[in-house]
Short mmCIF file of C-alpha atoms and ligand atoms in Angstrom, two decimals:
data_model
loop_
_atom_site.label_atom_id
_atom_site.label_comp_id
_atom_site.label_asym_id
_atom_site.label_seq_id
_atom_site.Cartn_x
_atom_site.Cartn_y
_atom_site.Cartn_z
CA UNK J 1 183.25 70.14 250.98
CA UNK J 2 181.69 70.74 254.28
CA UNK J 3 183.28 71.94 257.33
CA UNK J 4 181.77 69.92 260.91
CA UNK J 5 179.05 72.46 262.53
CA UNK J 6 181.13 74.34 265.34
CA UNK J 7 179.27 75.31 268.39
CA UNK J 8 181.85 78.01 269.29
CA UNK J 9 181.25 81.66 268.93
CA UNK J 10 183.14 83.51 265.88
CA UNK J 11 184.33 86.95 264.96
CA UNK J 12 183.95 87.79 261.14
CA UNK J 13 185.19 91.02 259.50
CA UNK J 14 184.34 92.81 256.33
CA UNK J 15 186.33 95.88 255.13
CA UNK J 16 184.86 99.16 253.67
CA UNK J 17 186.04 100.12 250.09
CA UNK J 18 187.43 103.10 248.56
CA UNK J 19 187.49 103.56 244.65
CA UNK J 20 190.43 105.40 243.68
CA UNK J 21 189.15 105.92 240.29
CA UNK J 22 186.49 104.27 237.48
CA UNK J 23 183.24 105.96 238.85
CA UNK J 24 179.94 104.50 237.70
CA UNK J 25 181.54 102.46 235.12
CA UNK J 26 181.52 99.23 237.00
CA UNK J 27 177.59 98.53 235.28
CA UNK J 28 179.10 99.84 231.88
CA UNK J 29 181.22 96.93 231.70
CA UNK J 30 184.65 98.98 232.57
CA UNK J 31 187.44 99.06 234.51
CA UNK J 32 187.45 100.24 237.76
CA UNK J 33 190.16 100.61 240.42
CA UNK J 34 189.05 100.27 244.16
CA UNK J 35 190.48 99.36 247.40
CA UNK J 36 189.85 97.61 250.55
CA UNK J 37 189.82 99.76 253.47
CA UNK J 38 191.10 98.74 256.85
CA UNK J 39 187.56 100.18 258.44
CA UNK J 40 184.50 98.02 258.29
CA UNK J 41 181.68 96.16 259.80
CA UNK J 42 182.61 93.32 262.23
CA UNK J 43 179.94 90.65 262.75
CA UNK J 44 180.07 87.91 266.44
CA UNK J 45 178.18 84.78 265.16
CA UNK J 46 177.02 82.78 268.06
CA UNK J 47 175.34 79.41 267.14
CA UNK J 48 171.52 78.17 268.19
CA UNK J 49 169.75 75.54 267.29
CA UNK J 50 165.87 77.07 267.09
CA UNK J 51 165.77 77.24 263.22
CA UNK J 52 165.35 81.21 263.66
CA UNK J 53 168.51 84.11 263.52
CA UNK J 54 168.31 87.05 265.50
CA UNK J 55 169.99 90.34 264.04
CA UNK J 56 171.10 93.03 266.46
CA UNK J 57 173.75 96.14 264.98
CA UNK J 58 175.27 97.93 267.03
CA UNK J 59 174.91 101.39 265.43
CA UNK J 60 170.75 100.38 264.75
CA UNK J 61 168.44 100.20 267.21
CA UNK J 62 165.92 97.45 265.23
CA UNK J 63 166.34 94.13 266.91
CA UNK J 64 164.73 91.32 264.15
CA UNK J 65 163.94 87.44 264.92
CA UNK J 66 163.23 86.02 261.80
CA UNK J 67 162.31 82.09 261.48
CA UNK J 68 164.17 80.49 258.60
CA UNK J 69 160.84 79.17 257.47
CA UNK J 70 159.35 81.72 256.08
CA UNK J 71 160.01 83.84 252.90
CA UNK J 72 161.05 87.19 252.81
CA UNK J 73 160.82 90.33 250.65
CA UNK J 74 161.98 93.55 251.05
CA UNK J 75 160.14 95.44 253.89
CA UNK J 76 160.88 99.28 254.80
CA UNK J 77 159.70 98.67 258.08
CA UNK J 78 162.65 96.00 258.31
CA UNK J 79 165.13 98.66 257.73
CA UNK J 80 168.83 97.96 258.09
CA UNK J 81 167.78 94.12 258.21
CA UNK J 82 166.64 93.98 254.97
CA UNK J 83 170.47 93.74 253.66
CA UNK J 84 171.16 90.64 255.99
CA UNK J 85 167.16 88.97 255.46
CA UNK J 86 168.13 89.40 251.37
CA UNK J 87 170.99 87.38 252.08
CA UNK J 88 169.90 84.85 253.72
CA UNK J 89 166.36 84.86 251.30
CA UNK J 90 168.38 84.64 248.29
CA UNK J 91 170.92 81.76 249.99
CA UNK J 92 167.70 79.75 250.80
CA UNK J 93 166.69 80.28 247.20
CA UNK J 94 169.82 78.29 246.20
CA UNK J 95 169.38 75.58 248.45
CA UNK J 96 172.55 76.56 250.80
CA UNK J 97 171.99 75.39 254.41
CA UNK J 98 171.09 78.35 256.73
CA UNK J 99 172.18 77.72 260.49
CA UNK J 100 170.65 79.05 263.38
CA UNK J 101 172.46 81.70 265.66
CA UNK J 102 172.25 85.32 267.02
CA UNK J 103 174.70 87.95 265.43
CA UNK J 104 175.64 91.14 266.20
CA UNK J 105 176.70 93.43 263.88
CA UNK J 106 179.46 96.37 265.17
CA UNK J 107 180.98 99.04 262.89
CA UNK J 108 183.65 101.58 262.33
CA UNK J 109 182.41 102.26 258.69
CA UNK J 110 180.47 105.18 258.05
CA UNK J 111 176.90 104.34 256.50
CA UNK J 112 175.44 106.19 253.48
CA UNK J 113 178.83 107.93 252.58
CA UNK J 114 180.16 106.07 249.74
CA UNK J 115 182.00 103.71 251.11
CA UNK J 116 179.65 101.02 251.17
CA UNK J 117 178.43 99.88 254.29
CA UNK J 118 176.20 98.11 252.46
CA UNK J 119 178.03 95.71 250.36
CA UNK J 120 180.19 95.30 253.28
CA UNK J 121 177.09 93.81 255.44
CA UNK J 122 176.05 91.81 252.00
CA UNK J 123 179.35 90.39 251.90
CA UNK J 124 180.27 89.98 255.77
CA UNK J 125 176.72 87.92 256.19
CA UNK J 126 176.91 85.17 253.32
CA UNK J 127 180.78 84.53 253.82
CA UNK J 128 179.61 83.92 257.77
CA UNK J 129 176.56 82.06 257.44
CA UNK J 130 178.13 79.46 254.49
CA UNK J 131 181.71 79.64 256.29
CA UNK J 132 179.44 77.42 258.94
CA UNK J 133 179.35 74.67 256.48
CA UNK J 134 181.73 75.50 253.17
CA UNK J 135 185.10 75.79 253.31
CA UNK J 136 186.76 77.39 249.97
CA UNK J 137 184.07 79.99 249.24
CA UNK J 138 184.66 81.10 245.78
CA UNK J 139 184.77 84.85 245.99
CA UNK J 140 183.62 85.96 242.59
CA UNK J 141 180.87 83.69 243.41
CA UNK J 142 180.40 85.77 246.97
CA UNK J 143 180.52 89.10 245.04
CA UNK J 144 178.33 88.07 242.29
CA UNK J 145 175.55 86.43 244.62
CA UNK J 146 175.67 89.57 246.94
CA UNK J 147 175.34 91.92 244.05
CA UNK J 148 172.37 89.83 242.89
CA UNK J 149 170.90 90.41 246.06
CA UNK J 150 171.32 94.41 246.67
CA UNK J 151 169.88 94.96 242.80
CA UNK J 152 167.12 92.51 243.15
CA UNK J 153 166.11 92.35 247.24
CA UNK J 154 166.82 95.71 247.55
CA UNK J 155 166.36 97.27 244.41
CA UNK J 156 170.13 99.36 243.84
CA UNK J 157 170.86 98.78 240.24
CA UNK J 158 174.45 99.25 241.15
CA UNK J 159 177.62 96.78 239.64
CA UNK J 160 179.95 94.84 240.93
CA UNK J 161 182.20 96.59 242.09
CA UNK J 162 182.06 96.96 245.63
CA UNK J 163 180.60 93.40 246.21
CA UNK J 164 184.06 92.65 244.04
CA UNK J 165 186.53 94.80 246.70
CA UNK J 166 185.16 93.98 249.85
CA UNK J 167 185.36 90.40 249.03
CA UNK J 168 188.86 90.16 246.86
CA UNK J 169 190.72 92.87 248.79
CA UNK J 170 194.29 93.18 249.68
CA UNK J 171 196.38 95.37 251.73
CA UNK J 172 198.29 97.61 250.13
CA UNK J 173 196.64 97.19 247.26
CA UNK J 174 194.43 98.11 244.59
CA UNK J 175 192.03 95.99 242.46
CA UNK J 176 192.50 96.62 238.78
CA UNK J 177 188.84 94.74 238.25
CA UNK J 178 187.58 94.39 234.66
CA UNK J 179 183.79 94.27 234.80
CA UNK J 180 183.17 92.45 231.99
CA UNK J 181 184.87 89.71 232.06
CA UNK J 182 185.02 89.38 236.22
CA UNK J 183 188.97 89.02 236.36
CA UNK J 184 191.44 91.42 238.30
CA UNK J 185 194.78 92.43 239.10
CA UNK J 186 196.62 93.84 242.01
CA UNK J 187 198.18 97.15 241.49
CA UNK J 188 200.67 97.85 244.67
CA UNK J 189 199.97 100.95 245.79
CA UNK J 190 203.24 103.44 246.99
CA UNK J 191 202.65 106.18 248.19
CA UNK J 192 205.90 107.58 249.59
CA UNK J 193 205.79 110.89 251.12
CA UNK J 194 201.78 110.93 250.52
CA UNK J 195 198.18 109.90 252.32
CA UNK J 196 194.90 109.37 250.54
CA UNK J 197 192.66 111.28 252.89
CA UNK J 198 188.68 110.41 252.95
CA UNK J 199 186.64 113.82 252.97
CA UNK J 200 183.05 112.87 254.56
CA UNK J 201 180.56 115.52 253.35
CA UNK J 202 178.34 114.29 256.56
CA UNK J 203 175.40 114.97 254.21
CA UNK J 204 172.94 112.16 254.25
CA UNK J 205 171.98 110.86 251.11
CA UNK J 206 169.04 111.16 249.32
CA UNK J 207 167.22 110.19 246.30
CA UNK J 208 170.23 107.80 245.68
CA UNK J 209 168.40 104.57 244.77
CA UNK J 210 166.09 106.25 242.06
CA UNK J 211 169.07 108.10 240.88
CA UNK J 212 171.39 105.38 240.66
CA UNK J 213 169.07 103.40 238.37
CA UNK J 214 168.22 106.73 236.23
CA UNK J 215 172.20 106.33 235.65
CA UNK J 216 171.61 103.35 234.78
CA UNK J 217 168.46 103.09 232.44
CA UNK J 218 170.56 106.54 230.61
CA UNK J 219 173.86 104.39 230.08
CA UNK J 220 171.77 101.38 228.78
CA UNK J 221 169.71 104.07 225.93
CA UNK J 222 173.29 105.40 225.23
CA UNK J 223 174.45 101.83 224.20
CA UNK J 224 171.42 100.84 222.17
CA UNK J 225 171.48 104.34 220.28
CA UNK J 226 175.39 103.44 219.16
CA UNK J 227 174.72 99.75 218.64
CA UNK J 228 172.26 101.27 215.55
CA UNK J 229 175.37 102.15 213.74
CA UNK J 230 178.20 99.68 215.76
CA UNK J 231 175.92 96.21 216.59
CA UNK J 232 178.80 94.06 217.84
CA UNK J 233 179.69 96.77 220.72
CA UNK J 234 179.60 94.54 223.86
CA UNK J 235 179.44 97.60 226.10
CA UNK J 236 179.48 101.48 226.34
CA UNK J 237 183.35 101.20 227.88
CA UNK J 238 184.53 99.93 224.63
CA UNK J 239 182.92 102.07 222.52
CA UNK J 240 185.26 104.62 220.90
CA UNK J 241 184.69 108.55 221.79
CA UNK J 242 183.70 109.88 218.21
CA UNK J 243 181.41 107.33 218.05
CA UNK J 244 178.91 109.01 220.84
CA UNK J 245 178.57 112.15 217.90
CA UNK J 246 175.35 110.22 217.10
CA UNK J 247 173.74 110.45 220.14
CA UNK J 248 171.31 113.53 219.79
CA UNK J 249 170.13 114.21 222.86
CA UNK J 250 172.79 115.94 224.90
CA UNK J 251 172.16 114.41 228.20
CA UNK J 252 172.47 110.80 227.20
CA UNK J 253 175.73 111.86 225.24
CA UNK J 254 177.08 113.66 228.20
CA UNK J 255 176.74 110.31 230.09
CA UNK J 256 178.55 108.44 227.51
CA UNK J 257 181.58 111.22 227.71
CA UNK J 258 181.90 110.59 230.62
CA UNK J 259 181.46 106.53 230.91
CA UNK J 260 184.41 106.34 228.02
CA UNK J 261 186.68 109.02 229.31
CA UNK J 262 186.45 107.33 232.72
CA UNK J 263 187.36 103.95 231.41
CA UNK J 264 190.82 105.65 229.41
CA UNK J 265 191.38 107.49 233.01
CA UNK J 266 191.47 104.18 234.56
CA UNK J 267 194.14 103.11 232.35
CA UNK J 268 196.10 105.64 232.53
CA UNK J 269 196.14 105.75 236.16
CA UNK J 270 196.99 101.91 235.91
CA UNK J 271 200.12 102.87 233.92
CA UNK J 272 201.36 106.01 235.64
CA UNK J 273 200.71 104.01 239.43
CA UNK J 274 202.71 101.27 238.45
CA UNK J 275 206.26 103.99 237.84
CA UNK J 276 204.89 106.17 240.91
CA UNK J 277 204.28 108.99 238.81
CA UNK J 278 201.66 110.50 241.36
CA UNK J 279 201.52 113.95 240.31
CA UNK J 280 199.99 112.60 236.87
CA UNK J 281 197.55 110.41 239.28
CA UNK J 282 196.22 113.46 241.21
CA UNK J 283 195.68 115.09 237.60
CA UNK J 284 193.34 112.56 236.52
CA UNK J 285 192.13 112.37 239.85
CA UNK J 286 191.11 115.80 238.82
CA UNK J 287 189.92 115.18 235.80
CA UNK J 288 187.75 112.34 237.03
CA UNK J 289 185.69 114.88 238.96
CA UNK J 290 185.46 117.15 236.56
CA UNK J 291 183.66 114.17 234.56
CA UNK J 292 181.30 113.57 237.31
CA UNK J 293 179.89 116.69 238.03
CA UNK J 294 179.75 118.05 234.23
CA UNK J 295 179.16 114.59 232.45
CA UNK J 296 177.74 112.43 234.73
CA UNK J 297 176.32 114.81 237.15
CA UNK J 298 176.04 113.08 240.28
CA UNK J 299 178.42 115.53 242.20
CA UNK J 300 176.60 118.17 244.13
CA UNK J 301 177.26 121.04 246.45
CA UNK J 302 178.49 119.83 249.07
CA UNK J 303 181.37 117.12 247.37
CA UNK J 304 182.61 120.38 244.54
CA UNK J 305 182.94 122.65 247.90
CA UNK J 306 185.71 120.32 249.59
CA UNK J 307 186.99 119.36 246.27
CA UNK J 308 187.71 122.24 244.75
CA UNK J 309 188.91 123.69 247.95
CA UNK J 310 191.35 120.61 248.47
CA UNK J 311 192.43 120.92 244.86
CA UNK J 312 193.36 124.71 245.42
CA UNK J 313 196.20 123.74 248.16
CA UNK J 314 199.48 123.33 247.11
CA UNK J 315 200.45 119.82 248.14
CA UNK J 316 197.33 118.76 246.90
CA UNK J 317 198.44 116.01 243.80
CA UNK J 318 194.14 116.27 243.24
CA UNK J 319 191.17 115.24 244.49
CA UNK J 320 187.65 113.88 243.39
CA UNK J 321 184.58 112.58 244.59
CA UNK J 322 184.46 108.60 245.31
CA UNK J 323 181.46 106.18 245.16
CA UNK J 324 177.98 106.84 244.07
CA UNK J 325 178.30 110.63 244.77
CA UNK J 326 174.83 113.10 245.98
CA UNK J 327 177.20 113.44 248.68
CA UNK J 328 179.17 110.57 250.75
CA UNK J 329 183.18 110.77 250.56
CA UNK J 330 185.74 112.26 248.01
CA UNK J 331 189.13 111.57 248.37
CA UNK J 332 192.17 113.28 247.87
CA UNK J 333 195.61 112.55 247.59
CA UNK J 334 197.81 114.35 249.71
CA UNK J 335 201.71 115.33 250.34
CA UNK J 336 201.59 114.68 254.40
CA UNK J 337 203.13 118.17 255.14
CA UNK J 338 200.48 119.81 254.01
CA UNK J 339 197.67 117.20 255.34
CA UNK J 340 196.72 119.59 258.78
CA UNK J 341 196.97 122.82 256.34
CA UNK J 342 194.37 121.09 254.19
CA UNK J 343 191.92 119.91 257.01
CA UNK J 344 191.29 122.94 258.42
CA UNK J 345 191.21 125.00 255.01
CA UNK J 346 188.79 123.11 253.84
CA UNK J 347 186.79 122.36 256.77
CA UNK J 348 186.38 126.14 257.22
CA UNK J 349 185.40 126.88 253.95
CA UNK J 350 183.21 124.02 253.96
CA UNK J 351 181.25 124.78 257.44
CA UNK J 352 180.75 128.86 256.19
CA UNK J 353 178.80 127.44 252.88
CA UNK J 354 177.15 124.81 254.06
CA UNK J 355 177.06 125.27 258.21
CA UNK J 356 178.21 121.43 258.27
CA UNK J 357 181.14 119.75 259.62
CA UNK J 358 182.99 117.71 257.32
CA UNK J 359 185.52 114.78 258.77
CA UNK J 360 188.41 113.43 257.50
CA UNK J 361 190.11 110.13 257.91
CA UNK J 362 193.45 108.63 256.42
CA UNK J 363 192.85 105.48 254.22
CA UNK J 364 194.88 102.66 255.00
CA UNK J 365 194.27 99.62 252.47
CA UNK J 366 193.18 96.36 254.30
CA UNK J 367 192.06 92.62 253.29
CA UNK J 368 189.16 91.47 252.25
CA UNK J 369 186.46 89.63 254.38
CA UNK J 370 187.44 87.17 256.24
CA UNK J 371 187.20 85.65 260.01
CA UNK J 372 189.13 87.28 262.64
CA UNK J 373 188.82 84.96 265.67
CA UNK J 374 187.46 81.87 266.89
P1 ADP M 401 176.87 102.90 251.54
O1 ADP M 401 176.91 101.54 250.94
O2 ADP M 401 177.52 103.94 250.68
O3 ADP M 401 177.42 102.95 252.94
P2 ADP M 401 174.02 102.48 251.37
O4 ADP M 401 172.88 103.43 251.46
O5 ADP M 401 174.15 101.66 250.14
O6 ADP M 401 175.34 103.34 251.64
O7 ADP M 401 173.99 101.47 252.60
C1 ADP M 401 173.86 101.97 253.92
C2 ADP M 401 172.90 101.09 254.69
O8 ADP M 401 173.49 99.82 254.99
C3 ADP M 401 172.54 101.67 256.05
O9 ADP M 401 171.51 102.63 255.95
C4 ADP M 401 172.10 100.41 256.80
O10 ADP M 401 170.78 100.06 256.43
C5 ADP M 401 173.04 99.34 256.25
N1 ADP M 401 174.21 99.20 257.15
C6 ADP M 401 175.48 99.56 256.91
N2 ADP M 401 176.29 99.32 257.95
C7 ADP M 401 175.52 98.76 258.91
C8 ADP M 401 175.74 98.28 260.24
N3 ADP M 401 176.95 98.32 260.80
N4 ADP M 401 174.69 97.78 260.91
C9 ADP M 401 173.48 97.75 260.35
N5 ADP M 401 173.20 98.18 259.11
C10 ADP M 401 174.19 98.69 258.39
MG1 MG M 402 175.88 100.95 249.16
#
């Protein structure tokens, strides 16, 4: 159905996500538990009518006129604008009307820690440019087509997970989102007495796009070497843990381990969220870690310093390290009394090691995109 073409300037929102547990098992076709966060990007759409969009961010300096007649491929001189130009590439692709208008992108959401900035400027820019002319926009559709576009346009192999939260979230609430089969649940989230707290490592990121698909390319051997003895396995979250005794070489069974005992940990935390039972949360909050930086190893440093060191305070239920990981966030969950007792602990021991300052910030869980204003 289309909307009529407003000439009227509009405020769009799309939230940051946090995954409280089910780390790089989105691509394995696993469960995975994340949450909208009540931080984000904000985007101000103002209409023209000159067949061209100008981009402008307010944390970027790169301005970018682009006429919607060309055709676009990635470009690292394009920078930051390459998320919003594979949008709007891949929308023309599918024949969706593109309109013309200025937009200017503002943020509270730190970029490059994990809490994906990214799929929330994927997200924020389709839902505005086809809310123009579509009402109803199906948002495993949304999720799906942005994903599309951040492993193709830009070249991160990553799932659907975050494409999945920033688009279906709901406050005070977690997604239980099965990545096979595209379908979720809400789990309420209660957490009395305690606060998630975010942990930013401030360490920029590097290497994370190769990295990321060497995951990847890993997970995908570690299915085809278990499909030689167990063909019908659809993927490596469903495969059973004995089962990865005939994989040979250890690293590509260590990334099983860990893909497997991450999808059970999911479960779990499912089961024990839904009767409060935090303290056995924070445990496999704990053992989720663990996972990542022995298993999976895509911890590092910097995340296992204010980990460990959070985990060490009484108060502490546990702690891990959340999203991609080579640095970015971890997140840990918190008794409130204790939450100043743990910032300064940690940041301390964190600055002598590393001579960085780490921040912190309490999670509240928010909606998913949507517009905030006409
Ligand atoms: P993450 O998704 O964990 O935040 P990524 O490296 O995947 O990290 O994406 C970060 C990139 O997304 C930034 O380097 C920038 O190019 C883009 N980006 C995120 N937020 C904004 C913003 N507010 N304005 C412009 N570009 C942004
Ligand atoms: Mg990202």
């Amino acid at each position: 159905m289309c909307a009529e073409m407003s000439k009227a300037v509009k405020k769009y929102f799309a939230p940051g996500r946090v995954n409280l547990i089910g780390e790089h098992i989105d691509y394995n076709g696993g469960l995975v538990l994340p949450a909208a966060l009540n931080i984000g990007i904000s985007a101000t759409y103002i209409p023209q009518s000159d067949n061209k969009i100008v981009l402008r961010s307010a944390t970027h300096s790169l301005v970018k006129e682009i006429n919607l007649s060309d055709t676009f491929s990635f470009n690292p001189q394009n920078d930051w604008t390459n998320y919003p130009i594979g949008i709007i590439e891949h929308l023309k692709r599918e024949n969706h009307y593109i309109p013309s208008c200025e937009v200017i992108f503002e943020s509270n959401l730190p970029e490059g820690s994990g809490l994906s900035s990214s799929a929330a400027i994927e997200v924020l820019t389709a839902f505005m440019l086809l809310s123009q002319t579509e009402s109803n926009i199906n948002r495993t559709w949304l999720a799906e087509f942005c994903q599309q576009v951040e492993n193709e346009f830009i070249d991160v192999k990553c799932g659907i997970m975050d494409q999945y939260a920033v688009a279906n979230g709901k406050k005070d609430n977690a997604l239980l989102l099965d990545c096979a089969y595209l379908k979720h649940d809400f789990v309420p989230i209660e957490l009395g007495d305690c606060r998630l707290l975010l942990m930013n490592t401030n360490k920029p990121r590097s290497l994370i796009r190769s990295r990321y698909n060497e995951r990847k390319a890993e997970c995908e051997e570690a299915l085809r070497i278990i499909r030689n003895v167990k063909p019908q396995l659809k993927n490596l979250c469903e495969a059973e843990m004995h089962w990865i005794e005939t994989i040979t070489d250890e690293v590509i069974r260590k990334r099983a381990r860990h893909v497997i005992s991450e999808n059970i940990r999911v479960k779990e935390s499912v089961k024990v969220l839904r009767h409060n039972d935090l303290h056995t949360f924070g445990r496999l909050l704990n053992a989720s870690h663990q996972s990542l930086k022995e298993d999976y190893e895509v911890s590092g440093t910097e995340l296992d310093i204010l980990v460990e060191t959070a985990q060490e305070i009484k108060g502490c239920l546990g702690a891990r390290m959340t999203g991609a990981g080579f640095g970015g966030c971890a997140i840990a969950l918190v008794h409130h009394s204790v939450i100043e007792k743990l910032k300064n602990n940690v940041s301390e021991t964190y600055f002598n090691s590393t001579g960085i300052t780490c921040s912190f910030h309490t999670v509240e869980i928010g909606d998913g995109v949507r517009l905030l204003s006409e």
